[in-house]
Amino acid sequence: MTLTSSDPTVHSAYRYGALALLLAAGAIAIALGYQHLGGLEPCELCLKQRYAYYAGVPLLFLALVSLSAGQTRVAALLFGLVALGFLGNAGLGVYHAGVEWKFWEGPTACSGAQQITANAGNMLDALKQTNVVRCDDAAWRFIGLSFAGWNVLASLFIAFLGARAASETVHPR
């Protein structure tokens, strides 16, 4: 499906939305690649941060299709929902990065002191059953930022692009 409108503002909204889609799909592909190809298992908070991408990618696609079909209100609504979702995801990323830097406590299921059994006979069984990836220990950093930190930046940028696409759809400049 191609964008047939000659209106340059629609093209501008489409470009912002398409860039948001490309970045969101690329970010989740990188995360899944590190997990499945690189063996870097995600923690509980990492998995929760993926929800915005799992929802955002198809919503952005639908928004672009709606925009191409001339359904500007639907497209603007979808772009706006994506922007809000990624803004919330950036907040979750800040929380996760703060847990990694020990600014505050994380979820008890994946950070802080882990429960150790007092019974030595049960210890081996407990170790075999426990596969918890810690939320308060960044497994990877690039230029000082963990995946959580990079997710904050990516989510804020995708939120900006989604908001800009919604704005360009409703109020062309």
mmCIF file of C-alpha atoms in Angstrom:
data_model
loop_
_atom_site.group_PDB
_atom_site.id
_atom_site.type_symbol
_atom_site.label_atom_id
_atom_site.label_comp_id
_atom_site.label_asym_id
_atom_site.label_seq_id
_atom_site.Cartn_x
_atom_site.Cartn_y
_atom_site.Cartn_z
ATOM 1 C CA MET A 1 0.000 0.000 0.000
ATOM 2 C CA THR A 2 1.467 3.365 -0.962
ATOM 3 C CA LEU A 3 0.765 6.796 0.375
ATOM 4 C CA THR A 4 -1.188 8.480 -2.401
ATOM 5 C CA SER A 5 -1.909 11.850 -0.804
ATOM 6 C CA SER A 6 -0.159 14.848 -2.334
ATOM 7 C CA ASP A 7 -0.480 16.714 0.963
ATOM 8 C CA PRO A 8 3.084 17.219 2.293
ATOM 9 C CA THR A 9 1.870 17.344 5.900
ATOM 10 C CA VAL A 10 0.455 13.829 5.593
ATOM 11 C CA HIS A 11 3.808 12.745 4.221
ATOM 12 C CA SER A 12 5.493 14.383 7.211
ATOM 13 C CA ALA A 13 3.265 12.517 9.666
ATOM 14 C CA TYR A 14 3.895 9.319 7.725
ATOM 15 C CA ARG A 15 7.664 9.843 7.923
ATOM 16 C CA TYR A 16 7.568 10.365 11.693
ATOM 17 C CA GLY A 17 5.383 7.300 12.147
ATOM 18 C CA ALA A 18 7.498 5.162 9.829
ATOM 19 C CA LEU A 19 10.678 6.177 11.660
ATOM 20 C CA ALA A 20 9.024 5.312 14.982
ATOM 21 C CA LEU A 21 8.017 1.919 13.566
ATOM 22 C CA LEU A 22 11.518 1.269 12.252
ATOM 23 C CA LEU A 23 13.149 2.178 15.575
ATOM 24 C CA ALA A 24 10.664 0.202 17.674
ATOM 25 C CA ALA A 25 10.987 -2.901 15.497
ATOM 26 C CA GLY A 26 14.770 -2.545 15.463
ATOM 27 C CA ALA A 27 14.994 -2.152 19.232
ATOM 28 C CA ILE A 28 12.917 -5.241 19.990
ATOM 29 C CA ALA A 29 14.810 -7.210 17.331
ATOM 30 C CA ILE A 30 18.097 -6.271 19.012
ATOM 31 C CA ALA A 31 16.769 -7.274 22.438
ATOM 32 C CA LEU A 32 15.496 -10.603 21.127
ATOM 33 C CA GLY A 33 18.760 -11.157 19.258
ATOM 34 C CA TYR A 34 20.821 -10.628 22.407
ATOM 35 C CA GLN A 35 18.534 -13.060 24.207
ATOM 36 C CA HIS A 36 18.240 -15.861 21.665
ATOM 37 C CA LEU A 37 21.528 -15.547 19.795
ATOM 38 C CA GLY A 38 23.750 -14.029 22.466
ATOM 39 C CA GLY A 39 22.404 -15.968 25.442
ATOM 40 C CA LEU A 40 21.732 -12.825 27.507
ATOM 41 C CA GLU A 41 18.593 -13.740 29.451
ATOM 42 C CA PRO A 42 16.303 -10.832 30.415
ATOM 43 C CA CYS A 43 15.202 -10.096 33.952
ATOM 44 C CA GLU A 44 11.598 -9.510 35.034
ATOM 45 C CA LEU A 45 11.811 -5.742 34.459
ATOM 46 C CA CYS A 46 13.451 -6.229 31.051
ATOM 47 C CA LEU A 47 10.541 -8.411 29.993
ATOM 48 C CA LYS A 48 8.013 -5.814 31.186
ATOM 49 C CA GLN A 49 9.789 -3.118 29.180
ATOM 50 C CA ARG A 50 9.252 -5.165 26.032
ATOM 51 C CA TYR A 51 5.453 -4.853 26.272
ATOM 52 C CA ALA A 52 5.531 -1.339 24.801
ATOM 53 C CA TYR A 53 7.394 -2.674 21.776
ATOM 54 C CA TYR A 54 5.136 -5.705 21.377
ATOM 55 C CA ALA A 55 2.097 -3.412 21.367
ATOM 56 C CA GLY A 56 3.732 -0.417 19.704
ATOM 57 C CA VAL A 57 4.994 -2.100 16.547
ATOM 58 C CA PRO A 58 1.574 -3.358 15.358
ATOM 59 C CA LEU A 59 -0.139 -0.131 16.484
ATOM 60 C CA LEU A 60 2.346 1.951 14.508
ATOM 61 C CA PHE A 61 1.792 -0.269 11.489
ATOM 62 C CA LEU A 62 -1.989 0.157 11.813
ATOM 63 C CA ALA A 63 -1.562 3.914 12.221
ATOM 64 C CA LEU A 64 0.466 4.080 9.006
ATOM 65 C CA VAL A 65 -2.124 1.991 7.156
ATOM 66 C CA SER A 66 -4.899 4.231 8.536
ATOM 67 C CA LEU A 67 -3.017 7.331 7.470
ATOM 68 C CA SER A 68 -2.509 5.887 3.988
ATOM 69 C CA ALA A 69 -6.239 5.140 3.785
ATOM 70 C CA GLY A 70 -7.118 8.713 4.716
ATOM 71 C CA GLN A 71 -8.355 7.806 8.203
ATOM 72 C CA THR A 72 -6.485 10.646 9.886
ATOM 73 C CA ARG A 73 -8.411 10.559 13.169
ATOM 74 C CA VAL A 74 -7.757 6.850 13.631
ATOM 75 C CA ALA A 75 -4.100 7.348 12.724
ATOM 76 C CA ALA A 76 -3.739 10.261 15.143
ATOM 77 C CA LEU A 77 -5.350 8.245 17.940
ATOM 78 C CA LEU A 78 -3.038 5.283 17.323
ATOM 79 C CA PHE A 79 0.051 7.492 17.117
ATOM 80 C CA GLY A 80 -1.017 9.154 20.370
ATOM 81 C CA LEU A 81 -1.522 5.816 22.113
ATOM 82 C CA VAL A 82 1.929 4.711 21.016
ATOM 83 C CA ALA A 83 3.435 7.957 22.305
ATOM 84 C CA LEU A 84 1.783 7.492 25.707
ATOM 85 C CA GLY A 85 2.810 3.838 25.879
ATOM 86 C CA PHE A 86 6.443 4.603 25.153
ATOM 87 C CA LEU A 87 6.439 7.528 27.565
ATOM 88 C CA GLY A 88 5.288 5.108 30.266
ATOM 89 C CA ASN A 89 7.912 2.629 29.111
ATOM 90 C CA ALA A 90 10.590 5.290 29.521
ATOM 91 C CA GLY A 91 9.428 5.692 33.123
ATOM 92 C CA LEU A 92 9.737 1.951 33.661
ATOM 93 C CA GLY A 93 13.223 2.106 32.141
ATOM 94 C CA VAL A 94 14.218 4.894 34.552
ATOM 95 C CA TYR A 95 12.950 2.760 37.424
ATOM 96 C CA HIS A 96 14.930 -0.247 36.162
ATOM 97 C CA ALA A 97 18.112 1.799 35.664
ATOM 98 C CA GLY A 98 17.693 3.162 39.194
ATOM 99 C CA VAL A 99 17.431 -0.392 40.505
ATOM 100 C CA GLU A 100 20.628 -1.296 38.644
ATOM 101 C CA TRP A 101 22.471 1.715 40.087
ATOM 102 C CA LYS A 102 21.074 0.840 43.570
ATOM 103 C CA PHE A 103 19.201 4.158 43.852
ATOM 104 C CA TRP A 104 16.144 2.244 45.082
ATOM 105 C CA GLU A 105 14.932 -1.286 45.660
ATOM 106 C CA GLY A 106 13.628 -3.357 42.792
ATOM 107 C CA PRO A 107 11.009 -6.094 42.781
ATOM 108 C CA THR A 108 11.679 -8.700 45.444
ATOM 109 C CA ALA A 109 11.406 -11.463 42.848
ATOM 110 C CA CYS A 110 14.569 -10.362 41.046
ATOM 111 C CA SER A 111 16.641 -8.071 43.248
ATOM 112 C CA GLY A 112 17.953 -7.690 46.740
ATOM 113 C CA ALA A 113 18.881 -10.589 48.963
ATOM 114 C CA GLN A 114 17.858 -13.933 47.544
ATOM 115 C CA GLN A 115 16.269 -16.472 49.835
ATOM 116 C CA ILE A 116 18.568 -19.362 50.721
ATOM 117 C CA THR A 117 17.229 -22.481 52.319
ATOM 118 C CA ALA A 118 18.548 -23.376 55.759
ATOM 119 C CA ASN A 119 18.286 -27.096 55.059
ATOM 120 C CA ALA A 120 21.441 -28.311 53.288
ATOM 121 C CA GLY A 121 19.594 -31.329 51.885
ATOM 122 C CA ASN A 122 17.138 -29.094 50.039
ATOM 123 C CA MET A 123 19.781 -26.651 48.807
ATOM 124 C CA LEU A 124 20.686 -28.606 45.659
ATOM 125 C CA ASP A 125 17.015 -29.024 44.727
ATOM 126 C CA ALA A 126 16.399 -25.314 45.297
ATOM 127 C CA LEU A 127 19.361 -24.390 43.083
ATOM 128 C CA LYS A 128 18.138 -26.647 40.281
ATOM 129 C CA GLN A 129 14.682 -25.049 40.324
ATOM 130 C CA THR A 130 15.837 -21.429 40.607
ATOM 131 C CA ASN A 131 16.759 -19.521 37.459
ATOM 132 C CA VAL A 132 16.270 -15.891 38.458
ATOM 133 C CA VAL A 133 17.958 -13.186 36.411
ATOM 134 C CA ARG A 134 18.682 -10.318 38.772
ATOM 135 C CA CYS A 135 17.126 -6.934 38.005
ATOM 136 C CA ASP A 136 19.680 -5.037 40.073
ATOM 137 C CA ASP A 137 22.709 -6.303 38.159
ATOM 138 C CA ALA A 138 23.220 -4.866 34.667
ATOM 139 C CA ALA A 139 24.513 -7.702 32.502
ATOM 140 C CA TRP A 140 25.725 -5.368 29.747
ATOM 141 C CA ARG A 141 26.701 -1.708 29.399
ATOM 142 C CA PHE A 142 27.670 0.437 26.428
ATOM 143 C CA ILE A 143 29.043 3.931 27.044
ATOM 144 C CA GLY A 144 27.972 3.553 30.670
ATOM 145 C CA LEU A 145 24.337 2.751 29.903
ATOM 146 C CA SER A 146 22.716 -0.636 30.434
ATOM 147 C CA PHE A 147 19.900 -1.973 28.278
ATOM 148 C CA ALA A 148 17.504 -0.229 30.684
ATOM 149 C CA GLY A 149 19.249 3.097 30.133
ATOM 150 C CA TRP A 150 19.258 2.688 26.368
ATOM 151 C CA ASN A 151 15.589 1.723 26.549
ATOM 152 C CA VAL A 152 14.839 5.045 28.262
ATOM 153 C CA LEU A 153 16.448 6.957 25.398
ATOM 154 C CA ALA A 154 14.816 4.810 22.708
ATOM 155 C CA SER A 155 11.391 4.994 24.368
ATOM 156 C CA LEU A 156 11.575 8.777 24.747
ATOM 157 C CA PHE A 157 12.555 9.181 21.105
ATOM 158 C CA ILE A 158 9.823 6.822 19.890
ATOM 159 C CA ALA A 159 7.314 8.651 22.126
ATOM 160 C CA PHE A 160 8.436 11.948 20.585
ATOM 161 C CA LEU A 161 8.076 10.538 17.068
ATOM 162 C CA GLY A 162 4.626 9.133 17.843
ATOM 163 C CA ALA A 163 3.473 12.422 19.356
ATOM 164 C CA ARG A 164 4.883 14.364 16.426
ATOM 165 C CA ALA A 165 3.160 12.040 13.943
ATOM 166 C CA ALA A 166 -0.137 12.497 15.817
ATOM 167 C CA SER A 167 0.347 16.248 15.893
ATOM 168 C CA GLU A 168 1.219 16.440 12.185
ATOM 169 C CA THR A 169 -1.835 14.320 11.389
ATOM 170 C CA VAL A 170 -4.270 16.524 13.316
ATOM 171 C CA HIS A 171 -2.644 19.967 13.038
ATOM 172 C CA PRO A 172 -0.544 20.135 9.886
ATOM 173 C CA ARG A 173 2.136 22.806 9.954
#
